Amino acid sequence: MRIGIPKEVKNHEYRVAITPIGVHELTAHGHQVVVERGAGAGSSIRDEEYAGAGATIVPDADAAWGSGGGIDLVLKVKEPVAEEYHRMREGLTLFTYLHLAADNRLTGELLERKVTAIAYETVQLPSGALPLLYPMSEVAGCLAPQVGASALMKAQGGRGVLMGGVGAVANAKVVIIGAGVSGQNAANVALGMGADVTLVDTDLDKLRMSFWRYNNRVHGLAASRLATEQQVIEADLVIGAVLVPGAAAPKLVSNELVSRMKPGSVLVDIAVDQGGCFEDTRPTTHSDPTYQVHNSTFYCVANMPGAVPNTSRYALTNATMPYAVALADKGWQRACRDDHSLALGLNTHAGQLTNAAVGEAVGIAAAKLDEVLG
């Protein structure tokens, strides 16, 4: 199989879909890997390293996508953006983050162009775990308190609150909505920065786990509308970390509630890729990451892990490579038949939507997965 690795073009996206180790693994299985020139530069990987692992370096995105044919499988990090749509075509398998529930236009393009699109974020194990979302959720969770702490500084328009406080002065109050992977990692970093941390979730088992994990130093609170409102109003920093696999994130912090928050408070929405869990969330970029709502600052960068590509590249490749090898060795259809977890990642094929949660979010009826695979 011929596998293409184009350079990411989303704003300030420095990650790359594969490391030289991944290239070596695929070529050892007899596949051809072509990498767009400079694709790894943002992650400090030189073209020579890819070539040394067995890849062919190609001059531009058209060659990496196989716009004239010749590429069977494209591996990316982020969803295709408008300037890449014309390169998508029938017969191509695309393996990347897609987040279609919050992107009607991309959904329409994939369907119209009859692309077989498999989304990292909806590959799901029988346990319910999301193995390809997990590493980037870890990274985004760890980043959220860092960017929140920066936005809290007065020079950035924040309240001028130090996360850890000092002697005889209260610590910053950090409220994290959602105690999943990103929420737990956010709690860990915020706690390490000395903040007063509260996790809010409907899942009592997750809250009990955090009780033992953090030796009761992180407050766990069962979510309800009133409890969430009280915590948000008292917070200096709110981190939204709610995820419904494949579906649009629920809106849990209203505009009216933000209007009652402390002036200079900060809200970081990790769930922005799925539409966000704050009413006023809209995607931002690393070059222009924040905006004001009432007297609060919103940080809603849609590719947060792109800020730390040297960490993210390895974490992502470690998780995706077994699935990428299966797709290359077997082809998408047999690979999905053999592994139901991977099959759940199939979002579009031959002009059909194949994920029910995405279909509900975008208002398109989804085909039955078994029929598509059959």
Tab-separated table of N, CA and C in Angstrom, residues 104-204:
chain	number	residue	atom	x	y	z
A	104	ASN	N	-20.076	20.673	10.050
A	104	ASN	CA	-20.999	20.262	8.996
A	104	ASN	C	-20.381	20.355	7.608
A	105	ARG	N	-19.539	21.373	7.396
A	105	ARG	CA	-18.976	21.555	6.058
A	105	ARG	C	-18.038	20.402	5.707
A	106	LEU	N	-17.155	20.047	6.625
A	106	LEU	CA	-16.241	18.938	6.351
A	106	LEU	C	-17.017	17.640	6.168
A	107	THR	N	-18.042	17.433	6.979
A	107	THR	CA	-18.870	16.234	6.818
A	107	THR	C	-19.429	16.161	5.405
A	108	GLY	N	-19.964	17.284	4.923
A	108	GLY	CA	-20.517	17.328	3.571
A	108	GLY	C	-19.472	17.057	2.508
A	109	GLU	N	-18.270	17.588	2.687
A	109	GLU	CA	-17.201	17.378	1.708
A	109	GLU	C	-16.784	15.907	1.659
A	110	LEU	N	-16.663	15.279	2.809
A	110	LEU	CA	-16.279	13.868	2.849
A	110	LEU	C	-17.328	12.997	2.172
A	111	LEU	N	-18.603	13.329	2.405
A	111	LEU	CA	-19.681	12.555	1.798
A	111	LEU	C	-19.731	12.782	0.288
A	112	GLU	N	-19.626	14.029	-0.117
A	112	GLU	CA	-19.702	14.341	-1.549
A	112	GLU	C	-18.548	13.706	-2.317
A	113	ARG	N	-17.370	13.685	-1.699
A	113	ARG	CA	-16.187	13.168	-2.376
A	113	ARG	C	-15.993	11.663	-2.140
A	114	LYS	N	-16.913	11.065	-1.375
A	114	LYS	CA	-16.970	9.614	-1.147
A	114	LYS	C	-15.678	9.059	-0.546
A	115	VAL	N	-15.128	9.812	0.413
A	115	VAL	CA	-13.904	9.402	1.097
A	115	VAL	C	-14.235	8.379	2.183
A	116	THR	N	-13.379	7.389	2.343
A	116	THR	CA	-13.468	6.483	3.488
A	116	THR	C	-12.675	7.130	4.619
A	117	ALA	N	-13.381	7.698	5.584
A	117	ALA	CA	-12.740	8.493	6.635
A	117	ALA	C	-12.892	7.797	7.987
A	118	ILE	N	-11.765	7.520	8.615
A	118	ILE	CA	-11.739	6.868	9.922
A	118	ILE	C	-11.180	7.865	10.923
A	119	ALA	N	-11.956	8.157	11.956
A	119	ALA	CA	-11.610	9.200	12.919
A	119	ALA	C	-10.936	8.608	14.149
A	120	TYR	N	-9.783	9.158	14.485
A	120	TYR	CA	-9.097	8.716	15.696
A	120	TYR	C	-10.019	8.758	16.912
A	121	GLU	N	-10.807	9.839	16.994
A	121	GLU	CA	-11.532	10.101	18.245
A	121	GLU	C	-12.730	9.195	18.473
A	122	THR	N	-13.150	8.408	17.466
A	122	THR	CA	-14.280	7.505	17.700
A	122	THR	C	-13.878	6.035	17.693
A	123	VAL	N	-12.595	5.741	17.527
A	123	VAL	CA	-12.120	4.370	17.768
A	123	VAL	C	-12.320	4.092	19.261
A	124	GLN	N	-13.049	3.019	19.566
A	124	GLN	CA	-13.463	2.810	20.966
A	124	GLN	C	-13.330	1.344	21.365
A	125	LEU	N	-12.658	1.107	22.472
A	125	LEU	CA	-12.471	-0.238	23.000
A	125	LEU	C	-13.753	-0.734	23.663
A	126	PRO	N	-13.892	-2.049	23.871
A	126	PRO	CA	-15.087	-2.578	24.550
A	126	PRO	C	-15.313	-1.966	25.932
A	127	SER	N	-14.246	-1.542	26.576
A	127	SER	CA	-14.362	-0.909	27.906
A	127	SER	C	-14.967	0.484	27.828
A	128	GLY	N	-15.078	1.024	26.617
A	128	GLY	CA	-15.534	2.405	26.443
A	128	GLY	C	-14.385	3.385	26.284
A	129	ALA	N	-13.142	2.937	26.526
A	129	ALA	CA	-11.982	3.817	26.393
A	129	ALA	C	-11.757	4.203	24.939
A	130	LEU	N	-11.177	5.381	24.747
A	130	LEU	CA	-10.902	5.927	23.409
A	130	LEU	C	-9.385	5.988	23.236
A	131	PRO	N	-8.763	4.915	22.728
A	131	PRO	CA	-7.308	4.804	22.773
A	131	PRO	C	-6.550	5.827	21.945
A	132	LEU	N	-7.169	6.347	20.880
A	132	LEU	CA	-6.467	7.307	20.036
A	132	LEU	C	-6.752	8.749	20.437
A	133	LEU	N	-7.796	8.952	21.213
A	133	LEU	CA	-8.053	10.276	21.766
A	133	LEU	C	-7.293	10.463	23.077
A	134	TYR	N	-7.066	9.356	23.766
A	134	TYR	CA	-6.471	9.394	25.103
A	134	TYR	C	-5.182	10.211	25.167
A	135	PRO	N	-4.176	9.954	24.295
A	135	PRO	CA	-2.910	10.684	24.466
A	135	PRO	C	-3.043	12.183	24.270
A	136	MET	N	-3.861	12.616	23.310
A	136	MET	CA	-4.016	14.052	23.100
A	136	MET	C	-4.910	14.677	24.176
A	137	SER	N	-5.814	13.879	24.750
A	137	SER	CA	-6.590	14.367	25.892
A	137	SER	C	-5.675	14.585	27.089
A	138	GLU	N	-4.710	13.679	27.260
A	138	GLU	CA	-3.716	13.868	28.320
A	138	GLU	C	-2.970	15.185	28.130
A	139	VAL	N	-2.494	15.412	26.904
A	139	VAL	CA	-1.715	16.615	26.628
A	139	VAL	C	-2.561	17.867	26.826
A	140	ALA	N	-3.775	17.880	26.261
A	140	ALA	CA	-4.645	19.055	26.394
A	140	ALA	C	-4.992	19.311	27.856
A	141	GLY	N	-5.229	18.237	28.605
A	141	GLY	CA	-5.532	18.397	30.021
A	141	GLY	C	-4.375	19.017	30.779
A	142	CYS	N	-3.155	18.564	30.480
A	142	CYS	CA	-1.983	19.124	31.146
A	142	CYS	C	-1.763	20.586	30.756
A	143	LEU	N	-2.075	20.931	29.498
A	143	LEU	CA	-1.877	22.304	29.032
A	143	LEU	C	-2.889	23.284	29.613
A	144	ALA	N	-4.112	22.814	29.863
A	144	ALA	CA	-5.195	23.727	30.247
A	144	ALA	C	-4.865	24.594	31.462
A	145	PRO	N	-4.348	24.031	32.560
A	145	PRO	CA	-3.995	24.902	33.690
A	145	PRO	C	-2.859	25.869	33.353
A	146	GLN	N	-1.920	25.453	32.482
A	146	GLN	CA	-0.824	26.338	32.113
A	146	GLN	C	-1.342	27.564	31.365
A	147	VAL	N	-2.174	27.327	30.332
A	147	VAL	CA	-2.674	28.471	29.561
A	147	VAL	C	-3.658	29.278	30.399
A	148	GLY	N	-4.401	28.612	31.280
A	148	GLY	CA	-5.310	29.326	32.171
A	148	GLY	C	-4.568	30.215	33.139
A	149	ALA	N	-3.452	29.708	33.687
A	149	ALA	CA	-2.652	30.499	34.620
A	149	ALA	C	-2.087	31.735	33.938
A	150	SER	N	-1.658	31.571	32.662
A	150	SER	CA	-1.145	32.717	31.921
A	150	SER	C	-2.235	33.764	31.696
A	151	ALA	N	-3.432	33.289	31.311
A	151	ALA	CA	-4.540	34.215	31.038
A	151	ALA	C	-5.035	34.904	32.304
A	152	LEU	N	-4.772	34.314	33.469
A	152	LEU	CA	-5.199	34.925	34.735
A	152	LEU	C	-4.330	36.114	35.132
A	153	MET	N	-3.153	36.256	34.514
A	153	MET	CA	-2.282	37.365	34.873
A	153	MET	C	-2.896	38.692	34.422
A	154	LYS	N	-2.714	39.708	35.215
A	154	LYS	CA	-3.353	41.004	34.954
A	154	LYS	C	-2.954	41.566	33.596
A	155	ALA	N	-1.681	41.386	33.212
A	155	ALA	CA	-1.220	41.913	31.929
A	155	ALA	C	-1.935	41.259	30.761
A	156	GLN	N	-2.516	40.064	30.992
A	156	GLN	CA	-3.274	39.368	29.951
A	156	GLN	C	-4.773	39.638	30.056
A	157	GLY	N	-5.152	40.501	30.969
A	157	GLY	CA	-6.564	40.836	31.150
A	157	GLY	C	-7.252	40.017	32.211
A	158	GLY	N	-6.482	39.209	32.949
A	158	GLY	CA	-7.080	38.356	33.975
A	158	GLY	C	-7.198	39.027	35.331
A	159	ARG	N	-7.565	38.235	36.324
A	159	ARG	CA	-7.801	38.759	37.672
A	159	ARG	C	-6.508	39.102	38.403
A	160	GLY	N	-5.383	38.646	37.884
A	160	GLY	CA	-4.133	38.887	38.585
A	160	GLY	C	-3.966	37.947	39.762
A	161	VAL	N	-4.374	36.697	39.557
A	161	VAL	CA	-4.348	35.698	40.630
A	161	VAL	C	-3.238	34.687	40.360
A	162	LEU	N	-2.422	34.402	41.374
A	162	LEU	CA	-1.389	33.385	41.283
A	162	LEU	C	-1.997	32.030	41.622
A	163	MET	N	-1.741	31.031	40.809
A	163	MET	CA	-2.379	29.723	41.008
A	163	MET	C	-2.132	29.174	42.410
A	164	GLY	N	-0.896	29.255	42.879
A	164	GLY	CA	-0.577	28.677	44.183
A	164	GLY	C	-0.713	29.620	45.350
A	165	GLY	N	-1.007	30.877	45.073
A	165	GLY	CA	-1.059	31.835	46.164
A	165	GLY	C	0.295	31.943	46.858
A	166	VAL	N	0.327	32.583	47.978
A	166	VAL	CA	1.509	32.650	48.840
A	166	VAL	C	1.018	32.553	50.275
A	167	GLY	N	1.940	32.605	51.243
A	167	GLY	CA	1.542	32.485	52.638
A	167	GLY	C	0.480	33.495	53.037
A	168	ALA	N	-0.584	32.997	53.643
A	168	ALA	CA	-1.685	33.813	54.164
A	168	ALA	C	-2.554	34.422	53.070
A	169	VAL	N	-2.366	33.960	51.802
A	169	VAL	CA	-3.195	34.435	50.688
A	169	VAL	C	-3.813	33.214	49.999
A	170	ALA	N	-5.102	33.306	49.695
A	170	ALA	CA	-5.813	32.159	49.108
A	170	ALA	C	-5.242	31.758	47.753
A	171	ASN	N	-5.239	30.450	47.490
A	171	ASN	CA	-4.859	29.928	46.185
A	171	ASN	C	-5.959	30.219	45.175
A	172	ALA	N	-5.615	30.161	43.898
A	172	ALA	CA	-6.632	30.287	42.856
A	172	ALA	C	-7.590	29.105	42.942
A	173	LYS	N	-8.867	29.359	42.688
A	173	LYS	CA	-9.869	28.295	42.672
A	173	LYS	C	-10.073	27.836	41.240
A	174	VAL	N	-9.757	26.565	40.987
A	174	VAL	CA	-9.885	25.976	39.657
A	174	VAL	C	-11.004	24.940	39.677
A	175	VAL	N	-11.973	25.106	38.789
A	175	VAL	CA	-13.089	24.172	38.675
A	175	VAL	C	-12.983	23.471	37.325
A	176	ILE	N	-12.970	22.137	37.357
A	176	ILE	CA	-12.839	21.339	36.145
A	176	ILE	C	-14.127	20.551	35.950
A	177	ILE	N	-14.810	20.810	34.842
A	177	ILE	CA	-16.078	20.141	34.559
A	177	ILE	C	-15.779	18.937	33.671
A	178	GLY	N	-15.885	17.756	34.241
A	178	GLY	CA	-15.560	16.531	33.524
A	178	GLY	C	-14.329	15.885	34.122
A	179	ALA	N	-14.478	14.667	34.652
A	179	ALA	CA	-13.385	13.981	35.344
A	179	ALA	C	-12.843	12.819	34.527
A	180	GLY	N	-12.877	12.964	33.186
A	180	GLY	CA	-12.306	11.944	32.318
A	180	GLY	C	-10.807	12.124	32.181
A	181	VAL	N	-10.250	11.674	31.066
A	181	VAL	CA	-8.800	11.713	30.874
A	181	VAL	C	-8.266	13.141	30.936
A	182	SER	N	-8.852	14.044	30.146
A	182	SER	CA	-8.346	15.423	30.133
A	182	SER	C	-8.602	16.104	31.468
A	183	GLY	N	-9.746	15.856	32.066
A	183	GLY	CA	-10.064	16.474	33.350
A	183	GLY	C	-9.132	16.022	34.457
A	184	GLN	N	-8.829	14.719	34.502
A	184	GLN	CA	-7.924	14.199	35.529
A	184	GLN	C	-6.513	14.761	35.358
A	185	ASN	N	-6.064	14.877	34.100
A	185	ASN	CA	-4.736	15.441	33.870
A	185	ASN	C	-4.695	16.928	34.188
A	186	ALA	N	-5.784	17.625	33.898
A	186	ALA	CA	-5.855	19.034	34.274
A	186	ALA	C	-5.810	19.193	35.787
A	187	ALA	N	-6.507	18.323	36.494
A	187	ALA	CA	-6.512	18.377	37.955
A	187	ALA	C	-5.114	18.134	38.502
A	188	ASN	N	-4.412	17.176	37.917
A	188	ASN	CA	-3.069	16.838	38.383
A	188	ASN	C	-2.113	18.022	38.256
A	189	VAL	N	-2.152	18.697	37.103
A	189	VAL	CA	-1.260	19.832	36.882
A	189	VAL	C	-1.684	21.025	37.730
A	190	ALA	N	-2.981	21.308	37.784
A	190	ALA	CA	-3.457	22.436	38.593
A	190	ALA	C	-3.102	22.229	40.059
A	191	LEU	N	-3.229	20.998	40.542
A	191	LEU	CA	-2.863	20.691	41.919
A	191	LEU	C	-1.371	20.909	42.121
A	192	GLY	N	-0.569	20.475	41.149
A	192	GLY	CA	0.872	20.681	41.233
A	192	GLY	C	1.260	22.152	41.231
A	193	MET	N	0.426	22.992	40.633
A	193	MET	CA	0.681	24.439	40.632
A	193	MET	C	0.207	25.104	41.915
A	194	GLY	N	-0.403	24.306	42.779
A	194	GLY	CA	-0.808	24.828	44.082
A	194	GLY	C	-2.222	25.347	44.164
A	195	ALA	N	-3.018	25.126	43.114
A	195	ALA	CA	-4.387	25.649	43.104
A	195	ALA	C	-5.316	24.840	44.003
A	196	ASP	N	-6.437	25.447	44.328
A	196	ASP	CA	-7.549	24.776	45.015
A	196	ASP	C	-8.430	24.194	43.914
A	197	VAL	N	-8.451	22.862	43.790
A	197	VAL	CA	-9.032	22.210	42.611
A	197	VAL	C	-10.298	21.446	42.962
A	198	THR	N	-11.333	21.634	42.125
A	198	THR	CA	-12.580	20.887	42.260
A	198	THR	C	-12.914	20.230	40.926
A	199	LEU	N	-13.195	18.925	40.964
A	199	LEU	CA	-13.654	18.168	39.800
A	199	LEU	C	-15.157	17.961	39.900
A	200	VAL	N	-15.875	18.247	38.818
A	200	VAL	CA	-17.320	18.084	38.781
A	200	VAL	C	-17.672	17.077	37.700
A	201	ASP	N	-18.454	16.054	38.042
A	201	ASP	CA	-18.807	15.040	37.050
A	201	ASP	C	-20.064	14.316	37.507
A	202	THR	N	-20.764	13.717	36.549
A	202	THR	CA	-21.934	12.897	36.885
A	202	THR	C	-21.530	11.470	37.235
A	203	ASP	N	-20.303	11.080	36.895
A	203	ASP	CA	-19.828	9.716	37.112
A	203	ASP	C	-19.183	9.614	38.490
A	204	LEU	N	-19.878	9.004	39.423
A	204	LEU	CA	-19.376	8.928	40.792
A	204	LEU	C	-18.132	8.064	40.893
